[in-house]
PDB file of C-alpha atoms in Angstrom:
ATOM      1  CA  UNK Q   1       0.008  -0.002  -0.020  1.00  0.00           C
ATOM      2  CA  UNK Q   2       0.867   3.643   0.009  1.00  0.00           C
ATOM      3  CA  UNK Q   3       2.809   5.237   2.872  1.00  0.00           C
ATOM      4  CA  UNK Q   4       0.867   7.713   4.988  1.00  0.00           C
ATOM      5  CA  UNK Q   5       2.988   9.024   7.850  1.00  0.00           C
ATOM      6  CA  UNK Q   6       1.856  10.679  11.060  1.00  0.00           C
ATOM      7  CA  UNK Q   7       3.532  11.336  14.337  1.00  0.00           C
ATOM      8  CA  UNK Q   8       2.200   9.033  17.079  1.00  0.00           C
ATOM      9  CA  UNK Q   9       1.523  11.475  19.907  1.00  0.00           C
ATOM     10  CA  UNK Q  10       0.642  15.130  20.521  1.00  0.00           C
ATOM     11  CA  UNK Q  11      -0.016  16.733  23.855  1.00  0.00           C
ATOM     12  CA  UNK Q  12      -1.559  20.197  24.264  1.00  0.00           C
ATOM     13  CA  UNK Q  13      -3.163  22.305  26.957  1.00  0.00           C
ATOM     14  CA  UNK Q  14      -6.850  23.016  26.906  1.00  0.00           C
ATOM     15  CA  UNK Q  15      -7.557  26.248  24.985  1.00  0.00           C
ATOM     16  CA  UNK Q  16      -4.418  25.976  22.868  1.00  0.00           C
ATOM     17  CA  UNK Q  17      -4.420  25.101  19.180  1.00  0.00           C
ATOM     18  CA  UNK Q  18      -3.443  21.618  18.106  1.00  0.00           C
ATOM     19  CA  UNK Q  19      -1.772  20.870  14.751  1.00  0.00           C
ATOM     20  CA  UNK Q  20      -1.632  17.331  13.534  1.00  0.00           C
ATOM     21  CA  UNK Q  21       0.548  16.661  10.490  1.00  0.00           C
ATOM     22  CA  UNK Q  22       0.447  13.997   7.843  1.00  0.00           C
ATOM     23  CA  UNK Q  23       2.538  13.211   4.759  1.00  0.00           C
ATOM     24  CA  UNK Q  24       1.338  10.954   1.948  1.00  0.00           C
ATOM     25  CA  UNK Q  25       2.933   9.526  -1.145  1.00  0.00           C
ATOM     26  CA  UNK Q  26       0.310   9.213  -3.863  1.00  0.00           C
ATOM     27  CA  UNK Q  27       0.142  12.475  -5.785  1.00  0.00           C
ATOM     28  CA  UNK Q  28      -2.923  11.247  -7.664  1.00  0.00           C
ATOM     29  CA  UNK Q  29      -5.020  11.118  -4.488  1.00  0.00           C
ATOM     30  CA  UNK Q  30      -8.265  12.930  -5.224  1.00  0.00           C
ATOM     31  CA  UNK Q  31      -9.516  13.256  -1.637  1.00  0.00           C
ATOM     32  CA  UNK Q  32      -7.744  13.439   1.631  1.00  0.00           C
ATOM     33  CA  UNK Q  33      -9.543  12.761   4.876  1.00  0.00           C
ATOM     34  CA  UNK Q  34      -9.300  13.304   8.597  1.00  0.00           C
ATOM     35  CA  UNK Q  35     -11.008  10.817  10.895  1.00  0.00           C
ATOM     36  CA  UNK Q  36     -11.358  10.875  14.692  1.00  0.00           C
ATOM     37  CA  UNK Q  37     -11.476   7.728  16.825  1.00  0.00           C
ATOM     38  CA  UNK Q  38     -12.627   7.889  20.440  1.00  0.00           C
ATOM     39  CA  UNK Q  39     -11.780   5.046  22.816  1.00  0.00           C
ATOM     40  CA  UNK Q  40     -13.586   1.812  21.991  1.00  0.00           C
ATOM     41  CA  UNK Q  41     -15.295   3.252  18.933  1.00  0.00           C
ATOM     42  CA  UNK Q  42     -14.953   3.199  15.171  1.00  0.00           C
ATOM     43  CA  UNK Q  43     -13.637   5.981  12.991  1.00  0.00           C
ATOM     44  CA  UNK Q  44     -15.759   9.085  12.610  1.00  0.00           C
ATOM     45  CA  UNK Q  45     -15.242  11.325   9.563  1.00  0.00           C
ATOM     46  CA  UNK Q  46     -14.183  14.807  10.729  1.00  0.00           C
ATOM     47  CA  UNK Q  47     -13.508  16.566   7.454  1.00  0.00           C
ATOM     48  CA  UNK Q  48     -11.959  16.107   4.086  1.00  0.00           C
ATOM     49  CA  UNK Q  49     -10.346  18.168   1.354  1.00  0.00           C
ATOM     50  CA  UNK Q  50     -10.436  17.810  -2.400  1.00  0.00           C
ATOM     51  CA  UNK Q  51      -7.019  17.795  -4.000  1.00  0.00           C
ATOM     52  CA  UNK Q  52      -7.544  21.020  -5.939  1.00  0.00           C
ATOM     53  CA  UNK Q  53      -7.994  22.960  -2.681  1.00  0.00           C
ATOM     54  CA  UNK Q  54      -5.317  24.469  -0.485  1.00  0.00           C
ATOM     55  CA  UNK Q  55      -7.394  25.052   2.611  1.00  0.00           C
ATOM     56  CA  UNK Q  56     -10.757  24.147   4.137  1.00  0.00           C
ATOM     57  CA  UNK Q  57     -12.207  25.597   7.289  1.00  0.00           C
ATOM     58  CA  UNK Q  58     -15.089  24.064   9.260  1.00  0.00           C
ATOM     59  CA  UNK Q  59     -15.806  25.754  12.595  1.00  0.00           C
ATOM     60  CA  UNK Q  60     -12.768  24.960  14.837  1.00  0.00           C
ATOM     61  CA  UNK Q  61     -11.134  22.754  12.204  1.00  0.00           C
ATOM     62  CA  UNK Q  62      -8.727  23.979   9.491  1.00  0.00           C
ATOM     63  CA  UNK Q  63      -7.252  21.644   6.938  1.00  0.00           C
ATOM     64  CA  UNK Q  64      -4.203  22.781   4.981  1.00  0.00           C
ATOM     65  CA  UNK Q  65      -2.979  20.866   1.902  1.00  0.00           C
ATOM     66  CA  UNK Q  66       0.431  21.374   0.349  1.00  0.00           C
ATOM     67  CA  UNK Q  67       0.341  19.246  -2.764  1.00  0.00           C
ATOM     68  CA  UNK Q  68       3.912  19.979  -3.766  1.00  0.00           C
ATOM     69  CA  UNK Q  69       5.249  18.571  -0.496  1.00  0.00           C
ATOM     70  CA  UNK Q  70       2.414  16.023  -0.127  1.00  0.00           C
ATOM     71  CA  UNK Q  71       1.718  17.396   3.298  1.00  0.00           C
ATOM     72  CA  UNK Q  72      -1.682  17.584   4.999  1.00  0.00           C
ATOM     73  CA  UNK Q  73      -2.387  19.179   8.391  1.00  0.00           C
ATOM     74  CA  UNK Q  74      -5.358  19.485  10.684  1.00  0.00           C
ATOM     75  CA  UNK Q  75      -5.528  22.420  13.056  1.00  0.00           C
ATOM     76  CA  UNK Q  76      -7.996  22.342  15.954  1.00  0.00           C
ATOM     77  CA  UNK Q  77      -8.536  25.783  17.455  1.00  0.00           C
ATOM     78  CA  UNK Q  78      -9.362  26.193  21.169  1.00  0.00           C
ATOM     79  CA  UNK Q  79      -8.715  22.526  21.885  1.00  0.00           C
ATOM     80  CA  UNK Q  80     -11.043  20.976  24.436  1.00  0.00           C
ATOM     81  CA  UNK Q  81     -10.677  17.854  26.610  1.00  0.00           C
ATOM     82  CA  UNK Q  82     -13.399  16.280  24.432  1.00  0.00           C
ATOM     83  CA  UNK Q  83     -10.990  16.479  21.497  1.00  0.00           C
ATOM     84  CA  UNK Q  84      -8.736  13.867  23.117  1.00  0.00           C
ATOM     85  CA  UNK Q  85      -8.746  11.007  20.639  1.00  0.00           C
ATOM     86  CA  UNK Q  86      -6.763   9.362  17.921  1.00  0.00           C
ATOM     87  CA  UNK Q  87      -6.750  11.220  14.576  1.00  0.00           C
ATOM     88  CA  UNK Q  88      -6.140   9.438  11.334  1.00  0.00           C
ATOM     89  CA  UNK Q  89      -5.368  10.964   7.987  1.00  0.00           C
ATOM     90  CA  UNK Q  90      -6.259   8.991   4.856  1.00  0.00           C
ATOM     91  CA  UNK Q  91      -5.693   9.384   1.179  1.00  0.00           C
ATOM     92  CA  UNK Q  92      -7.854   8.000  -1.554  1.00  0.00           C
ATOM     93  CA  UNK Q  93      -6.316   7.641  -5.052  1.00  0.00           C
ATOM     94  CA  UNK Q  94      -9.379   5.873  -6.397  1.00  0.00           C
ATOM     95  CA  UNK Q  95     -12.817   4.723  -5.248  1.00  0.00           C
ATOM     96  CA  UNK Q  96     -11.657   1.385  -4.030  1.00  0.00           C
ATOM     97  CA  UNK Q  97      -8.487   2.405  -2.265  1.00  0.00           C
ATOM     98  CA  UNK Q  98      -8.091   4.208   0.991  1.00  0.00           C
ATOM     99  CA  UNK Q  99      -4.677   4.402   2.798  1.00  0.00           C
ATOM    100  CA  UNK Q 100      -4.501   5.358   6.398  1.00  0.00           C
ATOM    101  CA  UNK Q 101      -1.741   6.677   8.622  1.00  0.00           C
ATOM    102  CA  UNK Q 102      -0.931   5.045  11.965  1.00  0.00           C
ATOM    103  CA  UNK Q 103      -2.925   7.680  13.846  1.00  0.00           C
ATOM    104  CA  UNK Q 104      -1.876  10.522  16.122  1.00  0.00           C
ATOM    105  CA  UNK Q 105      -3.025  10.280  19.709  1.00  0.00           C
ATOM    106  CA  UNK Q 106      -4.031  13.754  20.930  1.00  0.00           C
ATOM    107  CA  UNK Q 107      -3.944  14.257  24.672  1.00  0.00           C
ATOM    108  CA  UNK Q 108      -5.509  17.479  25.938  1.00  0.00           C
ATOM    109  CA  UNK Q 109      -4.426  18.499  29.427  1.00  0.00           C
ATOM    110  CA  UNK Q 110      -6.801  20.607  31.507  1.00  0.00           C
TER     111      UNK Q 110
ATOM    112  CA  UNK M   1     -27.075   9.255   8.241  1.00  0.00           C
ATOM    113  CA  UNK M   2     -25.251   6.167   7.087  1.00  0.00           C
ATOM    114  CA  UNK M   3     -25.335   3.366   9.597  1.00  0.00           C
ATOM    115  CA  UNK M   4     -22.732   0.584   9.579  1.00  0.00           C
ATOM    116  CA  UNK M   5     -23.536  -2.014  12.218  1.00  0.00           C
ATOM    117  CA  UNK M   6     -21.167  -4.628  13.431  1.00  0.00           C
ATOM    118  CA  UNK M   7     -22.902  -7.408  15.300  1.00  0.00           C
ATOM    119  CA  UNK M   8     -20.575  -7.735  18.233  1.00  0.00           C
ATOM    120  CA  UNK M   9     -18.493  -5.141  20.134  1.00  0.00           C
ATOM    121  CA  UNK M  10     -16.461  -7.778  21.984  1.00  0.00           C
ATOM    122  CA  UNK M  11     -15.724 -11.375  21.148  1.00  0.00           C
ATOM    123  CA  UNK M  12     -13.507 -13.958  22.952  1.00  0.00           C
ATOM    124  CA  UNK M  13     -12.735 -17.088  21.018  1.00  0.00           C
ATOM    125  CA  UNK M  14     -10.360 -20.034  21.427  1.00  0.00           C
ATOM    126  CA  UNK M  15      -7.487 -20.909  19.117  1.00  0.00           C
ATOM    127  CA  UNK M  16      -8.683 -23.088  16.219  1.00  0.00           C
ATOM    128  CA  UNK M  17     -12.311 -21.942  16.339  1.00  0.00           C
ATOM    129  CA  UNK M  18     -14.052 -20.654  13.232  1.00  0.00           C
ATOM    130  CA  UNK M  19     -15.126 -17.088  13.800  1.00  0.00           C
ATOM    131  CA  UNK M  20     -17.692 -15.004  11.949  1.00  0.00           C
ATOM    132  CA  UNK M  21     -17.717 -11.241  12.134  1.00  0.00           C
ATOM    133  CA  UNK M  22     -20.843  -9.638  10.623  1.00  0.00           C
ATOM    134  CA  UNK M  23     -21.362  -6.199   9.219  1.00  0.00           C
ATOM    135  CA  UNK M  24     -24.493  -4.592   7.848  1.00  0.00           C
ATOM    136  CA  UNK M  25     -24.933  -1.191   6.161  1.00  0.00           C
ATOM    137  CA  UNK M  26     -28.204   0.546   5.484  1.00  0.00           C
ATOM    138  CA  UNK M  27     -27.305   2.930   2.649  1.00  0.00           C
ATOM    139  CA  UNK M  28     -27.182   0.652  -0.345  1.00  0.00           C
ATOM    140  CA  UNK M  29     -23.416   1.126  -0.710  1.00  0.00           C
ATOM    141  CA  UNK M  30     -21.682  -0.951  -3.336  1.00  0.00           C
ATOM    142  CA  UNK M  31     -18.300  -1.100  -1.618  1.00  0.00           C
ATOM    143  CA  UNK M  32     -17.661  -2.736   1.724  1.00  0.00           C
ATOM    144  CA  UNK M  33     -14.371  -3.240   3.515  1.00  0.00           C
ATOM    145  CA  UNK M  34     -12.818  -5.106   6.401  1.00  0.00           C
ATOM    146  CA  UNK M  35      -9.804  -3.606   8.232  1.00  0.00           C
ATOM    147  CA  UNK M  36      -7.911  -4.638  11.281  1.00  0.00           C
ATOM    148  CA  UNK M  37      -6.433  -2.070  13.588  1.00  0.00           C
ATOM    149  CA  UNK M  38      -3.384  -2.641  15.748  1.00  0.00           C
ATOM    150  CA  UNK M  39      -1.510  -0.136  17.860  1.00  0.00           C
ATOM    151  CA  UNK M  40       1.210   1.636  15.880  1.00  0.00           C
ATOM    152  CA  UNK M  41       0.191  -0.035  12.626  1.00  0.00           C
ATOM    153  CA  UNK M  42      -2.919   2.009  11.824  1.00  0.00           C
ATOM    154  CA  UNK M  43      -5.569   0.346   9.660  1.00  0.00           C
ATOM    155  CA  UNK M  44      -4.642  -2.521   7.396  1.00  0.00           C
ATOM    156  CA  UNK M  45      -7.064  -3.712   4.680  1.00  0.00           C
ATOM    157  CA  UNK M  46      -7.965  -7.378   4.834  1.00  0.00           C
ATOM    158  CA  UNK M  47     -10.569  -7.689   2.069  1.00  0.00           C
ATOM    159  CA  UNK M  48     -13.014  -5.540   0.208  1.00  0.00           C
ATOM    160  CA  UNK M  49     -16.050  -6.163  -1.930  1.00  0.00           C
ATOM    161  CA  UNK M  50     -17.415  -3.994  -4.687  1.00  0.00           C
ATOM    162  CA  UNK M  51     -20.537  -5.957  -5.423  1.00  0.00           C
ATOM    163  CA  UNK M  52     -22.529  -8.944  -4.291  1.00  0.00           C
ATOM    164  CA  UNK M  53     -20.455 -12.124  -4.540  1.00  0.00           C
ATOM    165  CA  UNK M  54     -17.421 -10.076  -5.561  1.00  0.00           C
ATOM    166  CA  UNK M  55     -14.348  -9.767  -3.370  1.00  0.00           C
ATOM    167  CA  UNK M  56     -10.727  -8.670  -3.628  1.00  0.00           C
ATOM    168  CA  UNK M  57      -7.812  -9.341  -1.327  1.00  0.00           C
ATOM    169  CA  UNK M  58      -6.379  -6.405   0.549  1.00  0.00           C
ATOM    170  CA  UNK M  59      -2.919  -6.139   2.123  1.00  0.00           C
ATOM    171  CA  UNK M  60      -3.254  -8.854   4.741  1.00  0.00           C
ATOM    172  CA  UNK M  61      -5.751 -11.502   3.596  1.00  0.00           C
ATOM    173  CA  UNK M  62      -3.915 -14.511   4.960  1.00  0.00           C
ATOM    174  CA  UNK M  63      -5.974 -16.470   7.484  1.00  0.00           C
ATOM    175  CA  UNK M  64      -9.221 -14.693   6.529  1.00  0.00           C
ATOM    176  CA  UNK M  65     -12.026 -15.152   4.033  1.00  0.00           C
ATOM    177  CA  UNK M  66     -15.152 -13.080   3.329  1.00  0.00           C
ATOM    178  CA  UNK M  67     -18.672 -13.559   2.107  1.00  0.00           C
ATOM    179  CA  UNK M  68     -21.029 -11.121   0.411  1.00  0.00           C
ATOM    180  CA  UNK M  69     -24.286 -12.806  -0.421  1.00  0.00           C
ATOM    181  CA  UNK M  70     -26.423  -9.664  -0.054  1.00  0.00           C
ATOM    182  CA  UNK M  71     -25.511  -6.064  -0.874  1.00  0.00           C
ATOM    183  CA  UNK M  72     -26.020  -4.846   2.709  1.00  0.00           C
ATOM    184  CA  UNK M  73     -24.033  -7.563   4.467  1.00  0.00           C
ATOM    185  CA  UNK M  74     -20.324  -8.361   4.440  1.00  0.00           C
ATOM    186  CA  UNK M  75     -18.964 -11.130   6.667  1.00  0.00           C
ATOM    187  CA  UNK M  76     -15.384 -11.749   7.724  1.00  0.00           C
ATOM    188  CA  UNK M  77     -14.494 -15.292   8.470  1.00  0.00           C
ATOM    189  CA  UNK M  78     -11.500 -16.500  10.415  1.00  0.00           C
ATOM    190  CA  UNK M  79     -11.276 -20.157   9.343  1.00  0.00           C
ATOM    191  CA  UNK M  80      -9.128 -21.253  12.291  1.00  0.00           C
ATOM    192  CA  UNK M  81      -8.547 -18.433  14.788  1.00  0.00           C
ATOM    193  CA  UNK M  82      -5.035 -17.844  16.089  1.00  0.00           C
ATOM    194  CA  UNK M  83      -3.679 -15.660  18.822  1.00  0.00           C
ATOM    195  CA  UNK M  84      -2.068 -13.301  16.305  1.00  0.00           C
ATOM    196  CA  UNK M  85      -5.559 -12.456  15.073  1.00  0.00           C
ATOM    197  CA  UNK M  86      -6.389 -10.774  18.350  1.00  0.00           C
ATOM    198  CA  UNK M  87      -7.201  -7.227  17.155  1.00  0.00           C
ATOM    199  CA  UNK M  88      -9.828  -4.603  16.597  1.00  0.00           C
ATOM    200  CA  UNK M  89     -11.733  -5.333  13.416  1.00  0.00           C
ATOM    201  CA  UNK M  90     -13.448  -2.431  11.579  1.00  0.00           C
ATOM    202  CA  UNK M  91     -16.036  -2.693   8.840  1.00  0.00           C
ATOM    203  CA  UNK M  92     -16.647   0.220   6.483  1.00  0.00           C
ATOM    204  CA  UNK M  93     -18.730   1.012   3.419  1.00  0.00           C
ATOM    205  CA  UNK M  94     -18.808   3.626   0.676  1.00  0.00           C
ATOM    206  CA  UNK M  95     -20.765   4.146  -2.588  1.00  0.00           C
ATOM    207  CA  UNK M  96     -18.934   3.455  -5.830  1.00  0.00           C
ATOM    208  CA  UNK M  97     -19.010   7.095  -7.069  1.00  0.00           C
ATOM    209  CA  UNK M  98     -15.348   7.682  -6.064  1.00  0.00           C
ATOM    210  CA  UNK M  99     -16.259  10.892  -4.242  1.00  0.00           C
ATOM    211  CA  UNK M 100     -17.332   9.654  -0.870  1.00  0.00           C
ATOM    212  CA  UNK M 101     -15.539   8.855   2.343  1.00  0.00           C
ATOM    213  CA  UNK M 102     -15.597   5.536   4.159  1.00  0.00           C
ATOM    214  CA  UNK M 103     -18.250   5.115   6.798  1.00  0.00           C
ATOM    215  CA  UNK M 104     -17.154   2.921   9.684  1.00  0.00           C
ATOM    216  CA  UNK M 105     -18.932   0.667  12.130  1.00  0.00           C
ATOM    217  CA  UNK M 106     -18.020   0.800  15.838  1.00  0.00           C
ATOM    218  CA  UNK M 107     -15.618  -2.079  15.576  1.00  0.00           C
ATOM    219  CA  UNK M 108     -15.353  -5.599  17.075  1.00  0.00           C
ATOM    220  CA  UNK M 109     -12.615  -6.206  19.539  1.00  0.00           C
ATOM    221  CA  UNK M 110     -11.644  -9.894  19.076  1.00  0.00           C
ATOM    222  CA  UNK M 111      -9.513 -11.722  21.610  1.00  0.00           C
ATOM    223  CA  UNK M 112      -8.271 -15.168  20.699  1.00  0.00           C
ATOM    224  CA  UNK M 113      -6.983 -17.228  23.666  1.00  0.00           C
TER     225      UNK M 113
END
């Protein structure tokens, strides 16, 4: 499969911004996704970005895409304790293929 | 909202048993997937199906088989469970339009003793 890389852990204080980074390898990926997984649960779609966009904002979430560097980031503004979870980025080069990173565990300290 | 339902949240099975994990989706999606999730390894694709009775191997199909007799249901079968198949199993579905994300079930945590 394709290589999607994420750092494993991130720790922030409540109220700060969190930035989770991801690099991917398939430049033909049409869509890139961010999923959130809370303990004991499946993956919940947070947001996605189409490959012809540089940025997408959705309330506290901002996704930045640098296609040249194949770099995707998710910024969470005013991070809350309820944001503590594992965050996965995923790329999709075609309708049958989705490649996931290992997930970044976000710990929000009160 | 799309609903993907996995029949069991937790399962404990013995080595050598045949194990069935069931998944049902209610949105008429053509594509269905089985992943396993292990710490530090992310999600690895076991099998996927793009239509009834159609299946394709993913990255780690060894020790698994699947069945898709009806569009809404995709079953993962462990023919003879082994301890290295202890894992979280996630089912997902998506339509075949190439523009939609995966929708996941809540997962089945399988322990093989």
